mmCIF file of N, CA, C and O in Angstrom:
data_model
loop_
_atom_site.group_PDB
_atom_site.id
_atom_site.type_symbol
_atom_site.label_atom_id
_atom_site.label_comp_id
_atom_site.label_asym_id
_atom_site.label_seq_id
_atom_site.Cartn_x
_atom_site.Cartn_y
_atom_site.Cartn_z
ATOM 1 N N MET A 1 -13.307 16.613 -37.289
ATOM 2 C CA MET A 1 -12.758 15.624 -36.378
ATOM 3 C C MET A 1 -11.708 16.271 -35.477
ATOM 4 O O MET A 1 -10.915 17.081 -35.921
ATOM 5 N N ALA A 2 -11.704 15.846 -34.221
ATOM 6 C CA ALA A 2 -10.716 16.337 -33.263
ATOM 7 C C ALA A 2 -9.393 15.602 -33.457
ATOM 8 O O ALA A 2 -9.366 14.432 -33.832
ATOM 9 N N THR A 3 -8.314 16.307 -33.182
ATOM 10 C CA THR A 3 -6.991 15.697 -33.224
ATOM 11 C C THR A 3 -6.444 15.589 -31.802
ATOM 12 O O THR A 3 -7.012 16.166 -30.855
ATOM 13 N N VAL A 4 -5.356 14.868 -31.664
ATOM 14 C CA VAL A 4 -4.694 14.765 -30.361
ATOM 15 C C VAL A 4 -4.363 16.172 -29.855
ATOM 16 O O VAL A 4 -4.569 16.483 -28.679
ATOM 17 N N LYS A 5 -3.882 17.034 -30.730
ATOM 18 C CA LYS A 5 -3.541 18.417 -30.352
ATOM 19 C C LYS A 5 -4.774 19.167 -29.847
ATOM 20 O O LYS A 5 -4.680 19.937 -28.887
ATOM 21 N N ASP A 6 -5.932 18.945 -30.464
ATOM 22 C CA ASP A 6 -7.172 19.580 -30.000
ATOM 23 C C ASP A 6 -7.492 19.148 -28.572
ATOM 24 O O ASP A 6 -7.876 19.979 -27.734
ATOM 25 N N ILE A 7 -7.362 17.863 -28.297
ATOM 26 C CA ILE A 7 -7.636 17.335 -26.950
ATOM 27 C C ILE A 7 -6.620 17.900 -25.968
ATOM 28 O O ILE A 7 -6.966 18.321 -24.860
ATOM 29 N N TYR A 8 -5.353 17.920 -26.375
ATOM 30 C CA TYR A 8 -4.284 18.493 -25.548
ATOM 31 C C TYR A 8 -4.624 19.941 -25.184
ATOM 32 O O TYR A 8 -4.558 20.333 -24.010
ATOM 33 N N ASN A 9 -5.002 20.740 -26.172
ATOM 34 C CA ASN A 9 -5.333 22.150 -25.930
ATOM 35 C C ASN A 9 -6.551 22.294 -25.029
ATOM 36 O O ASN A 9 -6.604 23.202 -24.194
ATOM 37 N N PHE A 10 -7.534 21.410 -25.182
ATOM 38 C CA PHE A 10 -8.717 21.453 -24.326
ATOM 39 C C PHE A 10 -8.329 21.178 -22.873
ATOM 40 O O PHE A 10 -8.724 21.923 -21.970
ATOM 41 N N ILE A 11 -7.545 20.143 -22.636
ATOM 42 C CA ILE A 11 -7.094 19.836 -21.273
ATOM 43 C C ILE A 11 -6.275 20.996 -20.718
ATOM 44 O O ILE A 11 -6.449 21.412 -19.569
ATOM 45 N N ASP A 12 -5.388 21.538 -21.545
ATOM 46 C CA ASP A 12 -4.546 22.665 -21.131
ATOM 47 C C ASP A 12 -5.376 23.888 -20.759
ATOM 48 O O ASP A 12 -4.960 24.692 -19.923
ATOM 49 N N SER A 13 -6.567 24.027 -21.322
ATOM 50 C CA SER A 13 -7.409 25.200 -21.050
ATOM 51 C C SER A 13 -7.937 25.230 -19.620
ATOM 52 O O SER A 13 -8.223 26.293 -19.084
ATOM 53 N N PHE A 14 -8.074 24.074 -18.976
ATOM 54 C CA PHE A 14 -8.562 24.071 -17.593
ATOM 55 C C PHE A 14 -7.563 23.477 -16.605
ATOM 56 O O PHE A 14 -7.736 23.611 -15.388
ATOM 57 N N ALA A 15 -6.511 22.834 -17.098
ATOM 58 C CA ALA A 15 -5.442 22.296 -16.249
ATOM 59 C C ALA A 15 -4.115 22.586 -16.958
ATOM 60 O O ALA A 15 -3.526 21.702 -17.565
ATOM 61 N N PRO A 16 -3.669 23.844 -16.906
ATOM 62 C CA PRO A 16 -2.509 24.258 -17.687
ATOM 63 C C PRO A 16 -1.246 23.431 -17.398
ATOM 64 O O PRO A 16 -0.880 23.227 -16.242
ATOM 65 N N PHE A 17 -0.639 22.966 -18.468
ATOM 66 C CA PHE A 17 0.584 22.179 -18.330
ATOM 67 C C PHE A 17 1.717 23.019 -17.748
ATOM 68 O O PHE A 17 2.649 22.474 -17.162
ATOM 69 N N THR A 18 1.630 24.331 -17.854
ATOM 70 C CA THR A 18 2.669 25.207 -17.302
ATOM 71 C C THR A 18 2.683 25.211 -15.776
ATOM 72 O O THR A 18 3.645 25.673 -15.178
ATOM 73 N N THR A 19 1.620 24.693 -15.153
ATOM 74 C CA THR A 19 1.568 24.665 -13.687
ATOM 75 C C THR A 19 2.090 23.352 -13.105
ATOM 76 O O THR A 19 2.086 23.180 -11.884
ATOM 77 N N GLN A 20 2.567 22.466 -13.952
ATOM 78 C CA GLN A 20 3.079 21.182 -13.456
ATOM 79 C C GLN A 20 4.352 21.388 -12.647
ATOM 80 O O GLN A 20 5.054 22.386 -12.815
ATOM 81 N N ALA A 21 4.647 20.440 -11.774
ATOM 82 C CA ALA A 21 5.880 20.479 -11.003
ATOM 83 C C ALA A 21 7.076 20.367 -11.945
ATOM 84 O O ALA A 21 6.975 19.792 -13.040
ATOM 85 N N GLU A 22 8.198 20.912 -11.520
ATOM 86 C CA GLU A 22 9.403 20.914 -12.355
ATOM 87 C C GLU A 22 9.823 19.510 -12.784
ATOM 88 O O GLU A 22 10.304 19.303 -13.881
ATOM 89 N N TRP A 23 9.618 18.530 -11.914
ATOM 90 C CA TRP A 23 10.034 17.150 -12.185
ATOM 91 C C TRP A 23 9.009 16.360 -12.993
ATOM 92 O O TRP A 23 9.279 15.269 -13.463
ATOM 93 N N ASP A 24 7.820 16.920 -13.175
ATOM 94 C CA ASP A 24 6.743 16.201 -13.861
ATOM 95 C C ASP A 24 6.951 16.239 -15.374
ATOM 96 O O ASP A 24 7.586 17.144 -15.898
ATOM 97 N N ASN A 25 6.412 15.249 -16.058
ATOM 98 C CA ASN A 25 6.535 15.206 -17.522
ATOM 99 C C ASN A 25 5.168 15.063 -18.178
ATOM 100 O O ASN A 25 4.955 14.217 -19.020
ATOM 101 N N SER A 26 4.264 15.936 -17.786
ATOM 102 C CA SER A 26 2.910 15.920 -18.349
ATOM 103 C C SER A 26 2.924 16.308 -19.818
ATOM 104 O O SER A 26 3.834 16.978 -20.287
ATOM 105 N N GLY A 27 1.897 15.888 -20.509
ATOM 106 C CA GLY A 27 1.751 16.254 -21.916
ATOM 107 C C GLY A 27 1.749 15.031 -22.805
ATOM 108 O O GLY A 27 1.594 13.902 -22.337
ATOM 109 N N LEU A 28 1.908 15.258 -24.071
ATOM 110 C CA LEU A 28 1.931 14.163 -25.041
ATOM 111 C C LEU A 28 3.257 13.422 -24.918
ATOM 112 O O LEU A 28 4.314 13.990 -25.160
ATOM 113 N N LEU A 29 3.201 12.165 -24.513
ATOM 114 C CA LEU A 29 4.417 11.380 -24.301
ATOM 115 C C LEU A 29 4.676 10.404 -25.434
ATOM 116 O O LEU A 29 5.818 10.071 -25.715
ATOM 117 N N VAL A 30 3.613 9.922 -26.069
ATOM 118 C CA VAL A 30 3.748 8.954 -27.153
ATOM 119 C C VAL A 30 2.689 9.277 -28.203
ATOM 120 O O VAL A 30 1.532 9.508 -27.859
ATOM 121 N N GLY A 31 3.079 9.299 -29.452
ATOM 122 C CA GLY A 31 2.093 9.482 -30.511
ATOM 123 C C GLY A 31 2.325 10.722 -31.341
ATOM 124 O O GLY A 31 3.346 11.390 -31.232
ATOM 125 N N ASN A 32 1.324 11.030 -32.138
ATOM 126 C CA ASN A 32 1.389 12.118 -33.098
ATOM 127 C C ASN A 32 0.269 13.107 -32.801
ATOM 128 O O ASN A 32 -0.908 12.739 -32.809
ATOM 129 N N GLU A 33 0.623 14.350 -32.577
ATOM 130 C CA GLU A 33 -0.390 15.357 -32.232
ATOM 131 C C GLU A 33 -1.385 15.620 -33.351
ATOM 132 O O GLU A 33 -2.456 16.180 -33.119
ATOM 133 N N ASN A 34 -1.085 15.209 -34.555
ATOM 134 C CA ASN A 34 -1.993 15.416 -35.685
ATOM 135 C C ASN A 34 -2.935 14.244 -35.932
ATOM 136 O O ASN A 34 -3.766 14.304 -36.844
ATOM 137 N N SER A 35 -2.817 13.184 -35.147
ATOM 138 C CA SER A 35 -3.697 12.019 -35.310
ATOM 139 C C SER A 35 -5.137 12.381 -34.970
ATOM 140 O O SER A 35 -5.402 13.111 -34.018
ATOM 141 N N VAL A 36 -6.063 11.852 -35.738
ATOM 142 C CA VAL A 36 -7.494 12.073 -35.505
ATOM 143 C C VAL A 36 -7.957 11.189 -34.352
ATOM 144 O O VAL A 36 -7.565 10.029 -34.241
ATOM 145 N N VAL A 37 -8.804 11.760 -33.492
ATOM 146 C CA VAL A 37 -9.315 11.047 -32.322
ATOM 147 C C VAL A 37 -10.832 10.933 -32.424
ATOM 148 O O VAL A 37 -11.536 11.941 -32.501
ATOM 149 N N ASN A 38 -11.314 9.698 -32.426
ATOM 150 C CA ASN A 38 -12.751 9.445 -32.405
ATOM 151 C C ASN A 38 -13.216 8.899 -31.071
ATOM 152 O O ASN A 38 -14.368 9.070 -30.687
ATOM 153 N N LYS A 39 -12.312 8.223 -30.369
ATOM 154 C CA LYS A 39 -12.687 7.600 -29.097
ATOM 155 C C LYS A 39 -11.505 7.707 -28.132
ATOM 156 O O LYS A 39 -10.372 7.433 -28.499
ATOM 157 N N ILE A 40 -11.811 8.102 -26.885
ATOM 158 C CA ILE A 40 -10.794 8.283 -25.851
ATOM 159 C C ILE A 40 -11.117 7.376 -24.676
ATOM 160 O O ILE A 40 -12.289 7.214 -24.314
ATOM 161 N N ILE A 41 -10.087 6.817 -24.069
ATOM 162 C CA ILE A 41 -10.244 6.097 -22.817
ATOM 163 C C ILE A 41 -9.475 6.872 -21.747
ATOM 164 O O ILE A 41 -8.376 7.368 -22.005
ATOM 165 N N PHE A 42 -10.075 7.020 -20.567
ATOM 166 C CA PHE A 42 -9.462 7.731 -19.453
ATOM 167 C C PHE A 42 -9.125 6.732 -18.354
ATOM 168 O O PHE A 42 -9.895 5.810 -18.099
ATOM 169 N N ALA A 43 -7.975 6.941 -17.703
ATOM 170 C CA ALA A 43 -7.560 6.047 -16.622
ATOM 171 C C ALA A 43 -6.633 6.801 -15.668
ATOM 172 O O ALA A 43 -6.108 7.874 -16.014
ATOM 173 N N LEU A 44 -6.420 6.244 -14.507
ATOM 174 C CA LEU A 44 -5.482 6.822 -13.552
ATOM 175 C C LEU A 44 -4.046 6.575 -14.013
ATOM 176 O O LEU A 44 -3.209 7.472 -14.011
ATOM 177 N N ASP A 45 -3.755 5.339 -14.409
ATOM 178 C CA ASP A 45 -2.423 4.940 -14.855
ATOM 179 C C ASP A 45 -2.534 4.144 -16.148
ATOM 180 O O ASP A 45 -3.541 3.487 -16.386
ATOM 181 N N VAL A 46 -1.475 4.165 -16.945
ATOM 182 C CA VAL A 46 -1.412 3.288 -18.105
ATOM 183 C C VAL A 46 -0.896 1.935 -17.632
ATOM 184 O O VAL A 46 0.222 1.832 -17.139
ATOM 185 N N THR A 47 -1.736 0.939 -17.736
ATOM 186 C CA THR A 47 -1.356 -0.423 -17.394
ATOM 187 C C THR A 47 -1.626 -1.298 -18.614
ATOM 188 O O THR A 47 -2.290 -0.863 -19.564
ATOM 189 N N SER A 48 -1.141 -2.515 -18.562
ATOM 190 C CA SER A 48 -1.421 -3.418 -19.689
ATOM 191 C C SER A 48 -2.919 -3.656 -19.828
ATOM 192 O O SER A 48 -3.431 -3.795 -20.944
ATOM 193 N N ASP A 49 -3.652 -3.677 -18.706
ATOM 194 C CA ASP A 49 -5.108 -3.838 -18.777
ATOM 195 C C ASP A 49 -5.782 -2.643 -19.458
ATOM 196 O O ASP A 49 -6.724 -2.812 -20.236
ATOM 197 N N VAL A 50 -5.307 -1.448 -19.160
ATOM 198 C CA VAL A 50 -5.866 -0.247 -19.791
ATOM 199 C C VAL A 50 -5.584 -0.261 -21.293
ATOM 200 O O VAL A 50 -6.465 0.042 -22.110
ATOM 201 N N ILE A 51 -4.381 -0.633 -21.669
ATOM 202 C CA ILE A 51 -4.035 -0.720 -23.093
ATOM 203 C C ILE A 51 -4.901 -1.768 -23.785
ATOM 204 O O ILE A 51 -5.422 -1.532 -24.875
ATOM 205 N N GLU A 52 -5.092 -2.900 -23.145
ATOM 206 C CA GLU A 52 -5.931 -3.961 -23.722
ATOM 207 C C GLU A 52 -7.368 -3.489 -23.873
ATOM 208 O O GLU A 52 -8.012 -3.738 -24.901
ATOM 209 N N GLN A 53 -7.884 -2.790 -22.870
ATOM 210 C CA GLN A 53 -9.250 -2.260 -22.936
ATOM 211 C C GLN A 53 -9.371 -1.234 -24.061
ATOM 212 O O GLN A 53 -10.373 -1.203 -24.780
ATOM 213 N N ALA A 54 -8.345 -0.392 -24.224
ATOM 214 C CA ALA A 54 -8.352 0.594 -25.309
ATOM 215 C C ALA A 54 -8.414 -0.100 -26.666
ATOM 216 O O ALA A 54 -9.143 0.343 -27.563
ATOM 217 N N LYS A 55 -7.676 -1.189 -26.803
ATOM 218 C CA LYS A 55 -7.719 -1.962 -28.057
ATOM 219 C C LYS A 55 -9.114 -2.531 -28.292
ATOM 220 O O LYS A 55 -9.654 -2.433 -29.395
ATOM 221 N N ILE A 56 -9.693 -3.133 -27.257
ATOM 222 C CA ILE A 56 -11.023 -3.741 -27.368
ATOM 223 C C ILE A 56 -12.065 -2.695 -27.761
ATOM 224 O O ILE A 56 -12.928 -2.946 -28.604
ATOM 225 N N LEU A 57 -11.971 -1.519 -27.159
ATOM 226 C CA LEU A 57 -12.944 -0.456 -27.415
ATOM 227 C C LEU A 57 -12.655 0.325 -28.697
ATOM 228 O O LEU A 57 -13.473 1.133 -29.130
ATOM 229 N N GLY A 58 -11.491 0.113 -29.273
ATOM 230 C CA GLY A 58 -11.112 0.862 -30.473
ATOM 231 C C GLY A 58 -10.763 2.307 -30.170
ATOM 232 O O GLY A 58 -10.983 3.188 -31.010
ATOM 233 N N ALA A 59 -10.209 2.545 -28.995
ATOM 234 C CA ALA A 59 -9.848 3.915 -28.613
ATOM 235 C C ALA A 59 -8.635 4.389 -29.401
ATOM 236 O O ALA A 59 -7.713 3.628 -29.667
ATOM 237 N N ASP A 60 -8.661 5.657 -29.767
ATOM 238 C CA ASP A 60 -7.566 6.279 -30.495
ATOM 239 C C ASP A 60 -6.580 6.979 -29.559
ATOM 240 O O ASP A 60 -5.468 7.317 -29.958
ATOM 241 N N LEU A 61 -7.013 7.226 -28.325
ATOM 242 C CA LEU A 61 -6.204 8.004 -27.389
ATOM 243 C C LEU A 61 -6.452 7.507 -25.973
ATOM 244 O O LEU A 61 -7.590 7.219 -25.600
ATOM 245 N N ILE A 62 -5.374 7.413 -25.203
ATOM 246 C CA ILE A 62 -5.469 7.111 -23.771
ATOM 247 C C ILE A 62 -5.022 8.362 -23.027
ATOM 248 O O ILE A 62 -3.919 8.869 -23.260
ATOM 249 N N VAL A 63 -5.883 8.881 -22.156
ATOM 250 C CA VAL A 63 -5.553 10.033 -21.322
ATOM 251 C C VAL A 63 -5.514 9.527 -19.887
ATOM 252 O O VAL A 63 -6.479 8.927 -19.407
ATOM 253 N N THR A 64 -4.373 9.762 -19.212
ATOM 254 C CA THR A 64 -4.235 9.311 -17.828
ATOM 255 C C THR A 64 -3.846 10.463 -16.923
ATOM 256 O O THR A 64 -3.306 11.477 -17.374
ATOM 257 N N HIS A 65 -4.099 10.261 -15.634
ATOM 258 C CA HIS A 65 -3.681 11.248 -14.635
ATOM 259 C C HIS A 65 -2.174 11.168 -14.431
ATOM 260 O O HIS A 65 -1.507 12.185 -14.333
ATOM 261 N N HIS A 66 -1.647 9.960 -14.366
ATOM 262 C CA HIS A 66 -0.210 9.781 -14.178
ATOM 263 C C HIS A 66 0.462 9.519 -15.516
ATOM 264 O O HIS A 66 -0.068 8.796 -16.356
ATOM 265 N N PRO A 67 1.665 10.072 -15.717
ATOM 266 C CA PRO A 67 2.377 9.853 -16.973
ATOM 267 C C PRO A 67 2.868 8.405 -17.100
ATOM 268 O O PRO A 67 3.008 7.698 -16.108
ATOM 269 N N VAL A 68 3.132 8.006 -18.322
ATOM 270 C CA VAL A 68 3.602 6.651 -18.597
ATOM 271 C C VAL A 68 4.973 6.412 -17.974
ATOM 272 O O VAL A 68 5.217 5.426 -17.315
ATOM 273 N N ILE A 69 5.885 7.348 -18.190
ATOM 274 C CA ILE A 69 7.269 7.200 -17.774
ATOM 275 C C ILE A 69 7.710 8.461 -17.058
ATOM 276 O O ILE A 69 7.482 9.565 -17.532
ATOM 277 N N PHE A 70 8.331 8.318 -15.890
ATOM 278 C CA PHE A 70 8.836 9.500 -15.182
ATOM 279 C C PHE A 70 10.244 9.873 -15.628
ATOM 280 O O PHE A 70 10.643 10.994 -15.524
ATOM 281 N N LYS A 71 11.034 8.908 -16.070
ATOM 282 C CA LYS A 71 12.416 9.204 -16.477
ATOM 283 C C LYS A 71 12.677 8.611 -17.831
ATOM 284 O O LYS A 71 12.126 7.645 -18.221
#
């Protein structure tokens, strides 16, 4: 089974987090890197609708282009 850390490392392999802007806060913002992931939902932004859809689908992880919180 894949973990959050496995998914993080996979994303980092083609979109390195080290190339982010100085002000950006990319990466794992909420959760546990050791959690097992069976289902992922992808979105542009985390919204209440995206969270609700993740619950309905039984997603273990939400991956977005924009971070949840900038500050």
